[in-house]
Amino acid sequence: MRPDKRQAILRGALSVFARDGYSRASIDGIAKEAEVSTRTLYNHFADKADLFRHVIQTSANEAAQDQIHLIERHFHKITDLEQDLVEFGKAMGAQLGHAEHFALVRQINAELTHIPAEAIEAWLDTGPHKVRKALAGELEKLGFRDPKRAAIHLLVLTLTGDPAIRGSRPDDDDIAAGVKVFLHGHDVENRRTAAT
Amino acid sequence: MRPDKRQAILRGALSVFARDGYSRASIDGIAKEAEVSTRTLYNHFADKADLFRHVIQTSANEAAQDQIHLIERHFHKITDLEQDLVEFGKAMGAQLGHAEHFALVRQINAELTHIPAEAIEAWLDTGPHKVRKALAGELEKLGFRDPKRAAIHLLVLTLTGDPAIRGSRPDDDDIAAGVKVFLHGHDVENRRTAAT
DNA sequence: CATTAAGTACCACGAGCGTTGTACTTTGGC
DNA sequence: GCCAAAGTACAACGCTCGTGGTACTTAATG
């Protein structure tokens, strides 16, 4: 069982599941996208549901890792908090541009009642919750009270374009405005600058 | 073509589409849920896609109307802004409990690439955007600068529980914290109270 | 009551899909 | 270069589904 084939399958399945969702996606389509025969697909994964679970896990893991790197990079060289948070927001927004993963997140949200609770838990733990924990940790270091909620607030204020459409990207003005609201809303003791 | 049957179909279809999504939902299942024969269903709606469009429109319309009523009711008797916004947030959160509509919204988000753009536009206009406009209008009356963004911020700060799971309900503490951040973030000239 | 529009029960079709089996080919380690 | 393991091509199964047809029943109107 060659691991390159397995990776190709996972990547192809991510594409197709993200675009079409679980039920609309067909095994044949995934196999074609991955340039693999359906038989090898079934050699690597027990069935469609099993493949879906692995795709979710893999994608969540990669995205979380990328985002955590972004967090570390941006929070280790804070000079002007507001300006740096805006930069951070823009960088996270650019991540959103890497659309496949977030389309998959939309599919997961739609399928919530059809995915076993334990798979959801696993996804949350290795994905979004891990990211939020990392962000909350950085905010705590900066002196934010209630860092867990602050992390959520920062994310929704800077990553939400049109709240009706998940994953719609805010423009730079939206991000700047969101950061401002966030900073005025969460008072910090050791804020270094409050300028602009 | 009796209109009670049409309504029954729309209600049943809402249930099934909300739970299963477009492709997983079956016409037979919808007909059974609506206690109607599939043939009458096809007598009222051209095909599955047509039915889906009507379900989206109807549900968005009803939900928007309910929410706009909520907005009017809460914003016409403002005495303590913070406390009243918390009450408003709780009332909106309770709306979220009426789960079928918001499950449908998740399905729409998942199907974004498979729904014709004009249908999305129509949905946004009669649904979420109308609600936001109403909310922004009230906030403007209260003296908020940038009321459009304020409306978005208020909604995401008070209606978001776990951002990873759309429609997850925040608890009362979350709502109170969200309102506080919102009010500190958006400075108002004629704020009446800033207590608690 | 009669007529007519609307609804129902049921069948049938064609297509797509998940999944498996089989016989053949490729590939990587000895 | 050989052999076992992995991959491929392809056919076939059983099932579900969207959709339309047809003959029968219900219900409302004059």
PDB file of C-alpha atoms (C1' of nucleotides) in Angstrom, chain C residues 18-29:
ATOM      1  C1'  DG C  18     -21.220   2.197  -3.535  1.00  0.00           C
ATOM      2  C1'  DT C  19     -19.013  -1.789  -3.414  1.00  0.00           C
ATOM      3  C1'  DT C  20     -16.920  -6.237  -4.754  1.00  0.00           C
ATOM      4  C1'  DG C  21     -14.668  -9.719  -7.675  1.00  0.00           C
ATOM      5  C1'  DT C  22     -11.464 -11.004 -11.260  1.00  0.00           C
ATOM      6  C1'  DA C  23      -7.939 -11.130 -14.337  1.00  0.00           C
ATOM      7  C1'  DC C  24      -4.067  -8.458 -15.787  1.00  0.00           C
ATOM      8  C1'  DT C  25      -0.097  -5.146 -15.246  1.00  0.00           C
ATOM      9  C1'  DT C  26       3.185  -2.395 -12.841  1.00  0.00           C
ATOM     10  C1'  DT C  27       6.716  -1.598  -9.441  1.00  0.00           C
ATOM     11  C1'  DG C  28      10.234  -1.843  -5.882  1.00  0.00           C
ATOM     12  C1'  DG C  29      13.399  -4.757  -3.023  1.00  0.00           C
TER      13       DG C  29
END
